[in-house]
Tab-separated table of C-alpha atoms and ligand atoms in Angstrom:
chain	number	residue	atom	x	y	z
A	1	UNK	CA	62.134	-0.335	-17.144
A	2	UNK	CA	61.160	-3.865	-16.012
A	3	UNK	CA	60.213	-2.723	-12.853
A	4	UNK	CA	57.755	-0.239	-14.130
A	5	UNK	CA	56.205	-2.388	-16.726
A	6	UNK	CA	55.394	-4.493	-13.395
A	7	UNK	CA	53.968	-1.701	-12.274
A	8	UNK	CA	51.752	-0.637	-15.209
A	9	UNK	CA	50.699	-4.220	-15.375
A	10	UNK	CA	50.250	-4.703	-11.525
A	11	UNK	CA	48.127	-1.522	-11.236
A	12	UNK	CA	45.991	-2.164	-14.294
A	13	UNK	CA	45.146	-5.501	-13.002
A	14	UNK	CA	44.010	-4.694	-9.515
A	15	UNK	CA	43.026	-0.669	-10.046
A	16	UNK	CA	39.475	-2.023	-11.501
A	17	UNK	CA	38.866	-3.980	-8.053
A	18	UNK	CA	39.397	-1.106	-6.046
A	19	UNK	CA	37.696	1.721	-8.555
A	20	UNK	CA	34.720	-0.763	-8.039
A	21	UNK	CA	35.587	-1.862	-4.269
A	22	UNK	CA	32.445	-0.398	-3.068
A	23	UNK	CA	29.886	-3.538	-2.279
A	24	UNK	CA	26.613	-3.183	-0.568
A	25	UNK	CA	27.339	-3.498	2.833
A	26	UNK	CA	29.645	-0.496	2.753
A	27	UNK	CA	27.509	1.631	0.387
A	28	UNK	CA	24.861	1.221	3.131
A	29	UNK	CA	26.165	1.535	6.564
A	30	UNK	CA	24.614	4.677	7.345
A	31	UNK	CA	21.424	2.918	6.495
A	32	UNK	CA	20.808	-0.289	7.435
A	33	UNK	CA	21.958	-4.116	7.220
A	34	UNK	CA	22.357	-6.117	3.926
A	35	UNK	CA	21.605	-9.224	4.218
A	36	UNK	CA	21.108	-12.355	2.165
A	37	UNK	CA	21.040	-15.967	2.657
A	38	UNK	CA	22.649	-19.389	3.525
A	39	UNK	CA	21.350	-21.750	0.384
A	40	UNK	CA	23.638	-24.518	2.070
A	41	UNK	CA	23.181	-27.128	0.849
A	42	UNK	CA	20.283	-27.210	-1.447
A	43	UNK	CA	20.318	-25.753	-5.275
A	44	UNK	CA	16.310	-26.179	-6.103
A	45	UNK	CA	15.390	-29.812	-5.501
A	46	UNK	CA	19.155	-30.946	-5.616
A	47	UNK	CA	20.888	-31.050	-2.202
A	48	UNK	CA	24.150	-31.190	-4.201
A	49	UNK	CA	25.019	-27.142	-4.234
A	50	UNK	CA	27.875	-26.925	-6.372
A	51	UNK	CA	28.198	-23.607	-5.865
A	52	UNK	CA	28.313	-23.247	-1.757
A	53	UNK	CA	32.274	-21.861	-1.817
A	54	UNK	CA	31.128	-19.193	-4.434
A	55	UNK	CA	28.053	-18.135	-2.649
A	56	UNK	CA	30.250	-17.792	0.641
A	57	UNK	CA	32.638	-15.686	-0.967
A	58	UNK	CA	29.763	-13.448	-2.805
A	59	UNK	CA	28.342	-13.134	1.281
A	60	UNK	CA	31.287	-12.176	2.933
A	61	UNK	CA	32.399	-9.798	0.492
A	62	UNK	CA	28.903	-7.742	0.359
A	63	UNK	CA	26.896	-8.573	3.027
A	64	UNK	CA	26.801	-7.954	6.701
A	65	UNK	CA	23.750	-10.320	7.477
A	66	UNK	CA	22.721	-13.712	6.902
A	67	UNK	CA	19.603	-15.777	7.287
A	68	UNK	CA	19.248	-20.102	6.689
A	69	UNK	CA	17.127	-20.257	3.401
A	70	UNK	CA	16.320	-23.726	5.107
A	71	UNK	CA	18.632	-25.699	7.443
A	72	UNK	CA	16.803	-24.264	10.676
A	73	UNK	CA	13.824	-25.319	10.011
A	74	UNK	CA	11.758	-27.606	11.780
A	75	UNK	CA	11.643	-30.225	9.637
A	76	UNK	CA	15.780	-30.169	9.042
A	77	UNK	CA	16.435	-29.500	12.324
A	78	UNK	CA	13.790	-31.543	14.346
A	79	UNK	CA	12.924	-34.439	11.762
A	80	UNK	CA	11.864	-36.627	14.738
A	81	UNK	CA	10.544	-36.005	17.993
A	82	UNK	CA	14.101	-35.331	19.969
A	83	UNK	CA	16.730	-35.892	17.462
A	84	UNK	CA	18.315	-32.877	16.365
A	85	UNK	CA	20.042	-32.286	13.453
A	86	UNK	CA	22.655	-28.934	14.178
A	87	UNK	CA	25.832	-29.889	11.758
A	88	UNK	CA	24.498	-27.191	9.077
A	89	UNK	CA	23.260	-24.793	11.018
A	90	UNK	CA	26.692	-25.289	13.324
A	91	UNK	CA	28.865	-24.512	10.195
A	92	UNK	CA	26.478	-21.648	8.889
A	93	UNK	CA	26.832	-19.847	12.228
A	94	UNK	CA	30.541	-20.302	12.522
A	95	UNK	CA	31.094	-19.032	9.034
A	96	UNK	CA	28.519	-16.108	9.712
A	97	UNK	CA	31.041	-15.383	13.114
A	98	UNK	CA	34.281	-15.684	10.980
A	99	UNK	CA	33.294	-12.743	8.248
A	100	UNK	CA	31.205	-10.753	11.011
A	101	UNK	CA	27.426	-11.225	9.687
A	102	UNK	CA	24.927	-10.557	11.832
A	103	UNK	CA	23.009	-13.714	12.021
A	104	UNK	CA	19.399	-13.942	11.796
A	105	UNK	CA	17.490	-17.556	13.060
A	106	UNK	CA	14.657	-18.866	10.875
A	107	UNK	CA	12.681	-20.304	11.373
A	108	UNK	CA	10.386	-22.327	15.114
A	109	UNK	CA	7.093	-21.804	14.349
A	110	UNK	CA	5.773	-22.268	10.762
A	111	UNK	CA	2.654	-24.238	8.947
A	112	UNK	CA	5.231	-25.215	6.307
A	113	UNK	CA	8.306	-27.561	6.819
A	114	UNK	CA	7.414	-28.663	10.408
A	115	UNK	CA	6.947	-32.645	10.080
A	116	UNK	CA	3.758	-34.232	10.702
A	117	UNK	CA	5.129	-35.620	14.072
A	118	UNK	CA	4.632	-32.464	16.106
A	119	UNK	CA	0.628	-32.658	15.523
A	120	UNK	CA	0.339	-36.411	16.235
A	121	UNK	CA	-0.365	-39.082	19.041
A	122	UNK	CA	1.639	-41.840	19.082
A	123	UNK	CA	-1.793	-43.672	17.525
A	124	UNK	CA	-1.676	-41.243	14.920
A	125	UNK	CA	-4.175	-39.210	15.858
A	126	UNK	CA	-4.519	-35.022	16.800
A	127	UNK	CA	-2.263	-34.815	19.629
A	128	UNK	CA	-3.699	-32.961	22.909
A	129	UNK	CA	-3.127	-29.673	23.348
A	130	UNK	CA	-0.881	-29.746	26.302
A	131	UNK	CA	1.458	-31.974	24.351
A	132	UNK	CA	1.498	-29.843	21.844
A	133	UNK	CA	2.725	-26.964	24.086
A	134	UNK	CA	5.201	-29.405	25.382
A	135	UNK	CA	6.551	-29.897	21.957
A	136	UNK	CA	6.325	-26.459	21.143
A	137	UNK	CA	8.487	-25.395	24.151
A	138	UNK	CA	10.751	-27.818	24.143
A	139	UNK	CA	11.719	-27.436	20.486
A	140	UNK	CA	12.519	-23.628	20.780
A	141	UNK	CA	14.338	-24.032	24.029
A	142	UNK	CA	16.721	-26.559	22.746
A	143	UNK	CA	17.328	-24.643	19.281
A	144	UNK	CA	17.281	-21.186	20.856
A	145	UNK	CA	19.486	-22.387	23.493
A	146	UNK	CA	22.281	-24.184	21.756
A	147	UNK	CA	22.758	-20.965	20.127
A	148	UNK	CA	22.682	-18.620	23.012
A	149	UNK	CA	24.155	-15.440	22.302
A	150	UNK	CA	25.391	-16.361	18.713
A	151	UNK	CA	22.269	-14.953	16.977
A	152	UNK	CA	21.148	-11.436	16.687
A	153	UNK	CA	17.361	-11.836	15.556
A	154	UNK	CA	14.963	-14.776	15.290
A	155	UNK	CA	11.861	-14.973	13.045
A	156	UNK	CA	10.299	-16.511	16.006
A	157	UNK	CA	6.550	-16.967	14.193
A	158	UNK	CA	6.539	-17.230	10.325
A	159	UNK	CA	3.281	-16.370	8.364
A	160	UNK	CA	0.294	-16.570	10.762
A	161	UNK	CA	-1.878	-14.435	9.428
A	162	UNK	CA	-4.501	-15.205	6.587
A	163	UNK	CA	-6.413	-13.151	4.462
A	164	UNK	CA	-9.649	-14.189	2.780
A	165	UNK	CA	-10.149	-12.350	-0.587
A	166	UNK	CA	-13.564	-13.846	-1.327
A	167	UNK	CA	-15.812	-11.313	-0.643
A	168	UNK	CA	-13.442	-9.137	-3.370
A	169	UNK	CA	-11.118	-6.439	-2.922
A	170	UNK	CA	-12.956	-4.294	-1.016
A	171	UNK	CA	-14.083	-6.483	1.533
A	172	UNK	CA	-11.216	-8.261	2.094
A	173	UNK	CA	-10.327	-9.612	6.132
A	174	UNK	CA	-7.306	-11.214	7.792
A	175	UNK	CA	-7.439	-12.923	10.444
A	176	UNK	CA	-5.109	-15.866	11.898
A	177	UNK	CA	-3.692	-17.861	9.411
A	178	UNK	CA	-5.739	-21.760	10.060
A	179	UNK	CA	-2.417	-24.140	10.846
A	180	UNK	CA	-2.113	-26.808	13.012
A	181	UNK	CA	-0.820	-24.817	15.915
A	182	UNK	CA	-3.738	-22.721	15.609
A	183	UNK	CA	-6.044	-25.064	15.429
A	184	UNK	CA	-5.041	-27.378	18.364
A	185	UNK	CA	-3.415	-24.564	20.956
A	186	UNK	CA	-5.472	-21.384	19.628
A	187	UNK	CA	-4.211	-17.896	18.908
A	188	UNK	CA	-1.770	-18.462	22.173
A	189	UNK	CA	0.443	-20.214	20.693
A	190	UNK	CA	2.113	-17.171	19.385
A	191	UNK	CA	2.575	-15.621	22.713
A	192	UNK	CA	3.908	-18.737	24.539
A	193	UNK	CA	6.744	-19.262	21.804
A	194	UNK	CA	7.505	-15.529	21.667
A	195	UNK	CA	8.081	-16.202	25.905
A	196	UNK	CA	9.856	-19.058	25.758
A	197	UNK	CA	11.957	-18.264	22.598
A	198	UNK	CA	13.034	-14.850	25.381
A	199	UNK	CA	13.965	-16.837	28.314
A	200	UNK	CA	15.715	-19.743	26.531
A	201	UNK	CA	18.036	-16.275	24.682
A	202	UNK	CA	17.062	-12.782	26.082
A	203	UNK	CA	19.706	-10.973	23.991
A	204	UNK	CA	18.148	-12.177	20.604
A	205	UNK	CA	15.901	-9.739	19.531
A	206	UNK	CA	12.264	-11.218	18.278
A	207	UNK	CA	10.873	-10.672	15.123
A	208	UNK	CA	7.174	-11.484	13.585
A	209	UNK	CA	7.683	-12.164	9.483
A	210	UNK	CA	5.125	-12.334	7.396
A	211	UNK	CA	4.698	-11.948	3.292
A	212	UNK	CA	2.140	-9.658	1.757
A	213	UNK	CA	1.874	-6.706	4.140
A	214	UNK	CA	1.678	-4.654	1.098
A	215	UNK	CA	-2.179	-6.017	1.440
A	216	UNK	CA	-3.397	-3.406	3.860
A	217	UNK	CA	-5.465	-5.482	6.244
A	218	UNK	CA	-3.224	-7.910	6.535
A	219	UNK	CA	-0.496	-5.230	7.558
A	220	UNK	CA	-3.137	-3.731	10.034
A	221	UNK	CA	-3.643	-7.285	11.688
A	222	UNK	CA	-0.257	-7.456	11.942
A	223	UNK	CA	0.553	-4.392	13.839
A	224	UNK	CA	-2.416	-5.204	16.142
A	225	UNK	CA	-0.967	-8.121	16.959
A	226	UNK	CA	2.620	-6.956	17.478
A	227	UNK	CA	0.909	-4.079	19.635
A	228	UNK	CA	-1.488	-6.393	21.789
A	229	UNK	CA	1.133	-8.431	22.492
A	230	UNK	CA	3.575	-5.867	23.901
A	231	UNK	CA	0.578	-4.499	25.928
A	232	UNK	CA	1.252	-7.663	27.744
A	233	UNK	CA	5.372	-7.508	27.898
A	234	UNK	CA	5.364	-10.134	25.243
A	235	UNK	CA	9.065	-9.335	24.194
A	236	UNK	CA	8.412	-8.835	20.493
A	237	UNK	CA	11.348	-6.623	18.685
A	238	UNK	CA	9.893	-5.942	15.306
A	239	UNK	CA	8.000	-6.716	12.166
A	240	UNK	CA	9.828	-8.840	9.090
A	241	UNK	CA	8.308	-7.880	5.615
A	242	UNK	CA	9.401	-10.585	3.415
A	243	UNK	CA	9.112	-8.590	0.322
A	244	UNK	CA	8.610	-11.244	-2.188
A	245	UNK	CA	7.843	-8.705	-5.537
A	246	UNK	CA	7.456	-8.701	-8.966
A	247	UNK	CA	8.151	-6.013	-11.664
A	248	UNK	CA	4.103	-4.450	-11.527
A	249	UNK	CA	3.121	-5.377	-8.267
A	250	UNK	CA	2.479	-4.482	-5.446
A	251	UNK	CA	2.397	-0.898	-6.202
A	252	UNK	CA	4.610	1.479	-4.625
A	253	UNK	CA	1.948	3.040	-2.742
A	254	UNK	CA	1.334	-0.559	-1.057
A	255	UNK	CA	5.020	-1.087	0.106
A	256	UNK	CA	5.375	2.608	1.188
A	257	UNK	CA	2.257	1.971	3.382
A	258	UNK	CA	4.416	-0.716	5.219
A	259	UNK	CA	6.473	1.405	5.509
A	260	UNK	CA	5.162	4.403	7.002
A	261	UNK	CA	2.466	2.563	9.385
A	262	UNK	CA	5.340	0.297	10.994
A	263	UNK	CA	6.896	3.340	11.673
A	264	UNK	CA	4.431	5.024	12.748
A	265	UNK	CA	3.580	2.031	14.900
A	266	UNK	CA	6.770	2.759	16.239
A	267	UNK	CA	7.804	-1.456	15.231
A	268	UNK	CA	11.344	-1.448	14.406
A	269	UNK	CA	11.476	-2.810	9.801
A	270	UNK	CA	13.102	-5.533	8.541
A	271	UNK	CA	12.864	-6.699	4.873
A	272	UNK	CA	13.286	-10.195	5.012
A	273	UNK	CA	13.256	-11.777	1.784
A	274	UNK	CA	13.559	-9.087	-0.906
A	275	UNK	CA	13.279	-10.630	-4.808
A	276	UNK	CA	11.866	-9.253	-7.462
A	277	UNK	CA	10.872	-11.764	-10.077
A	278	UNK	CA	10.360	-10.760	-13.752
A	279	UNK	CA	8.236	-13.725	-14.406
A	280	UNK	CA	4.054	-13.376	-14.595
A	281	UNK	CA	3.101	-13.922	-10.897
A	282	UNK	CA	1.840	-17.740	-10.983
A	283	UNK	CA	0.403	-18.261	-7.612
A	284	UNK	CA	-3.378	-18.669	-9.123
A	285	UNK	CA	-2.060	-21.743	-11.093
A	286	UNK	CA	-0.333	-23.480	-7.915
A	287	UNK	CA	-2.363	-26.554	-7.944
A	288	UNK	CA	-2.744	-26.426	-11.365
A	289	UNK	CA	-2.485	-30.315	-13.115
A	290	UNK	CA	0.919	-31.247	-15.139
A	291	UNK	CA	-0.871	-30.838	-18.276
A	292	UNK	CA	-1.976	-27.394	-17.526
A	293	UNK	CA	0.783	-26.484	-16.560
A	294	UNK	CA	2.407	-27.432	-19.998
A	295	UNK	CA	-0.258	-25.072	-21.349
A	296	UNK	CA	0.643	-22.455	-19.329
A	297	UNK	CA	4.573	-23.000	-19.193
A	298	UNK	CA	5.126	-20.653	-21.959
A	299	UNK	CA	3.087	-17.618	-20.902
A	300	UNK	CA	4.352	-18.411	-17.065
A	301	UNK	CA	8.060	-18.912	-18.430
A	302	UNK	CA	8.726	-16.364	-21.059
A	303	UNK	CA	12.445	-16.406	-20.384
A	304	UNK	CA	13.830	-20.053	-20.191
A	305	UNK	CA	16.693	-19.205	-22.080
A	306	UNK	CA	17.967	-15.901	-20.977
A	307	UNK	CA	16.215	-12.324	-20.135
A	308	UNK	CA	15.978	-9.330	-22.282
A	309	UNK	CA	18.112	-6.755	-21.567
A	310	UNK	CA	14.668	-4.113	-21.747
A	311	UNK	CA	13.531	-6.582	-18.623
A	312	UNK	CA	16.724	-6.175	-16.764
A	313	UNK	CA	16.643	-2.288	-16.870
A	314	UNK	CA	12.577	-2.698	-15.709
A	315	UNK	CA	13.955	-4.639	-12.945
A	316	UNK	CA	16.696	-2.519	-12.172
A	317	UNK	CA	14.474	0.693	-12.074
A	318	UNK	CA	12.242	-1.365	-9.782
A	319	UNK	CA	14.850	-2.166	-7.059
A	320	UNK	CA	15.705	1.590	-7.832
A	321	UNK	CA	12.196	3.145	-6.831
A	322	UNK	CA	12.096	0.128	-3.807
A	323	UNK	CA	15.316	1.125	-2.146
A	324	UNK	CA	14.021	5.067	-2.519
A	325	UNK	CA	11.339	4.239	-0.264
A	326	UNK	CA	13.898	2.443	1.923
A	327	UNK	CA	15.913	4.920	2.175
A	328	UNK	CA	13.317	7.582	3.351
A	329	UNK	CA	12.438	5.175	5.888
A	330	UNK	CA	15.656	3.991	6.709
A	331	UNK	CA	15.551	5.599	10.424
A	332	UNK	CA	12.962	2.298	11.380
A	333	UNK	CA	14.412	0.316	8.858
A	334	UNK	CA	17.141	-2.004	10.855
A	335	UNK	CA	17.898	-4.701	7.688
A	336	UNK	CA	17.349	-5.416	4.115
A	337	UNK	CA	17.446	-9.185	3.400
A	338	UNK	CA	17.825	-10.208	-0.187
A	339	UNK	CA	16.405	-13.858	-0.798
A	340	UNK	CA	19.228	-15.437	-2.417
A	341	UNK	CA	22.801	-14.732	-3.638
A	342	UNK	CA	22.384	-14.866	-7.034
A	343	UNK	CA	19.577	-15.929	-9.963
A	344	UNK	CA	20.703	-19.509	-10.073
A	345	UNK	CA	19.832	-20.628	-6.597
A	346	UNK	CA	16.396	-19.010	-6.491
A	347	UNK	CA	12.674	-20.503	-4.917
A	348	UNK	CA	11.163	-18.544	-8.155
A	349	UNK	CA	12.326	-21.350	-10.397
A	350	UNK	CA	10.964	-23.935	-7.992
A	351	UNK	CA	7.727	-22.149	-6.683
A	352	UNK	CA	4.573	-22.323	-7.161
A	353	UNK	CA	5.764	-24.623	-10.301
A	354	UNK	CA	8.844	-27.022	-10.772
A	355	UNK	CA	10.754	-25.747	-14.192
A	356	UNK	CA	10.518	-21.771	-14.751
A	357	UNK	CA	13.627	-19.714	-15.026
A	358	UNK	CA	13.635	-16.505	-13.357
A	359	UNK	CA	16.049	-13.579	-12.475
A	360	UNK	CA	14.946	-11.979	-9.411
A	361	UNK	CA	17.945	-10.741	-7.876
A	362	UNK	CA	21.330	-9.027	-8.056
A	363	UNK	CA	24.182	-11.135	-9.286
A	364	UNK	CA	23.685	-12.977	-12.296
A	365	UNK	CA	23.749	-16.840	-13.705
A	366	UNK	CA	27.302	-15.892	-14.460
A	367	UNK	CA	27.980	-14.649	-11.007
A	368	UNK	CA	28.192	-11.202	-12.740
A	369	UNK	CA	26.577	-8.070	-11.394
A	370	UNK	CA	23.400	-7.237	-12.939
A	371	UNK	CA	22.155	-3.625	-13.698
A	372	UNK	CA	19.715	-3.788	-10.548
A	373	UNK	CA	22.860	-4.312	-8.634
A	374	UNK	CA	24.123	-1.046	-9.720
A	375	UNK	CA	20.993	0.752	-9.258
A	376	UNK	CA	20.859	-0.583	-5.974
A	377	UNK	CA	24.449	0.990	-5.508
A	378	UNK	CA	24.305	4.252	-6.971
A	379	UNK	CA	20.978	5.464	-5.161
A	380	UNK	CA	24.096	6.082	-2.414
A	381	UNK	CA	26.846	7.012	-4.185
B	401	LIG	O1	13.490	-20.574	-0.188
B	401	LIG	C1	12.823	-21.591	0.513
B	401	LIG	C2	12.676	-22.821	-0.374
B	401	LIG	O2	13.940	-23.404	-0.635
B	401	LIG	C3	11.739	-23.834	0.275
B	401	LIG	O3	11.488	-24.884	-0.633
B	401	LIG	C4	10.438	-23.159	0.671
B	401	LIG	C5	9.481	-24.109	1.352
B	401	LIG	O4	8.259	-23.524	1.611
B	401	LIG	O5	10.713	-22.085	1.548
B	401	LIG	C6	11.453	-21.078	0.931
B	401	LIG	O6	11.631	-19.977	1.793
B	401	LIG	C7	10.429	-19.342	2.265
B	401	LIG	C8	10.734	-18.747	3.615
B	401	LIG	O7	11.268	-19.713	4.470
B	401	LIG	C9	9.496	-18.125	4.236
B	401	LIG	N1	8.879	-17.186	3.337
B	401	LIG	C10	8.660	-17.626	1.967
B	401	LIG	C11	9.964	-18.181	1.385
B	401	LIG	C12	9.784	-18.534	-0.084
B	401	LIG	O8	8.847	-19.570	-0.221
């Protein structure tokens, strides 16, 4: 009699695990890889993450992939000319390699978080040009190389491509994004660290990732320049669509275009960053002054104290209709990236203002899964 009440409490304790044992990576196998990201770290502005050993355990349970939200970039892992910084980056990959991710680099070549060192003479002034393609070399050789093998994909050029919305909608352009690297090497700076990043690692595959591609031109430019350059046996193995979103925008149409043109381009799909915040977008007000700002906080923040329930289903039928579209492009789709394991280690809260509260992905504040989670989820079941 014992024995069996053991049994009835035994089985009604662990049953639920297993009725619900299905997690993301396994509901989409046939499909593609679920990814998210290494916070490390950082929580927001606080490099005290008090929540790293629950984050790990939320990534090796449901994802197979895993990008650095920061830790390989420039300015962590080059802060000064030749001192490298790896012990992060060393621990993410060795975790990734212990709970089989698939481990994607992030980021050499960026306008953002690369220090001011790079672009400088040692009188301070605009370093030459060959310098700079010294630098430029020699920093993706000695990241690329130290990991040799031990990562699948690199976002070898982040965000180069700008489009100027002045003339309005209609007349929008793109055109290369006006950074540093541009601006003292030219456009061939993209070429030489796609070659360089290929000889210092020819098994990683090379990816271009860029945000916005829902903006047509800016997708067109992008393919043009994935194309030109493999017209020249640039190795260059696909196109990274962040997929920073928001409940409204950008319409369905816009990502589906992505979609279809990439593979129609015949440029193997990665979504890089998926979120989908519920907050107004906010980038308009980005330089706004700290007593704007207060203005604005409570039309830009409507949620600092937890999110309607109506909000979460809107965002749940939004990841719904997104991973629809994946799914019917899944044969060039190789990855799905979600930026960030859970609402309370998100950029939203921190960008383009300091102080909102947003809920843009799957697993709640309380490390409980939200309904977009099972949206996400049953679209395969
Ligand atoms: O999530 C990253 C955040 O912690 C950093 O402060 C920010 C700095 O610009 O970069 C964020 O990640 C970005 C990514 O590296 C590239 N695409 C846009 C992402 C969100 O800003």
């Amino acid at each position: 009699m014992k024995l069996m009440t053991n049994a009835i409490v035994i089985c009604s304790f662990i049953l639920p695990f297993f009725v619900n044992a299905e997690t993301l990576k396994e509901a989409y196998k046939d499909h593609f890889l679920m990814g998210t990201i290494w916070h490390g770290y950082k929580l927001g502005n606080d490099s005290r993450n008090r929540y790293i050993v629950k984050e790990k355990g939320i990534t090796a349970a449901e994802f197979n992939a895993v990008t650095p939200e920061n830790c390989m970039k420039p300015m962590f892992i080059q802060p000064e000319e030749g001192v490298f910084t790896f012990a992060e980056s060393d621990e993410m990959i060795e975790f990734a390699e212990a709970n089989n991710l698939v481990v994607v680099g992030h980021t050499l070549v960026w306008k953002n978080q690369t220090p001011a060192w790079f672009f400088l003479d040692d009188k301070g002034g605009q370093v030459s040009r060959e310098v700079l393609i010294e630098r430029l070399k020699m920093h993706i050789r000695t990241v690329v190389s130290r990991y040799r093998g031990r990562i699948d994909y690199w976002d070898v050029v982040n965000e180069a491509v700008a489009v100027d919305r002045s003339e309005g909608k209609r007349n929008q352009t793109a055109s290369y994004k006006s950074t540093p690297w541009l601006e003292i090497i030219g456009p061939e700076y993209i070429e030489i660290a796609y070659r360089t990043a290929h000889e210092a690692d020819p098994s990683a595959k090379l990816l271009y990732n860029d945000y916005n591609l829902d903006t047509e031109v800016k997708l067109d430019f992008s393919l043009a320049l994935i194309a030109d350059l493999k017209s020249r046996g640039v190795p260059i193995a696909g196109l990274g669509y962040q997929g920073h979103l928001f409940l409204k925008e950008p319409s369905l149409t816009a990502i589906e275009r992505v979609l279809r043109k990439t593979k129609q381009a015949d440029v193997p799909l990665h979504i890089t960053e998926l979120d989908v915040s519920v907050l107004p977008n906010a980038w308009e007000h980005r330089s706004a002054s700290v007593e704007e700002r207060f203005k604005l906080d409570k039309k830009l923040n409507p949620y600092p104290d937890g999110v309607p329930q109506k909000i979460l289903a809107e965002q749940a039928k939004r990841y719904s209709d997104v991973f629809s579209l994946l799914l019917q492009y899944s044969d060039n789709i190789e990855r799905v990236t979600f930026w960030g394991v859970w609402d309370g280690n998100s950029w939203r809260d921190y960008r383009p203002m300091l102080g909102r509260t947003d809920y843009p992905l799957l697993i709640d504040r309380k490390f409980e899964k939200k309904p977009a989670y099972d949206a996400v989820i049953n679209l395969v079941k």
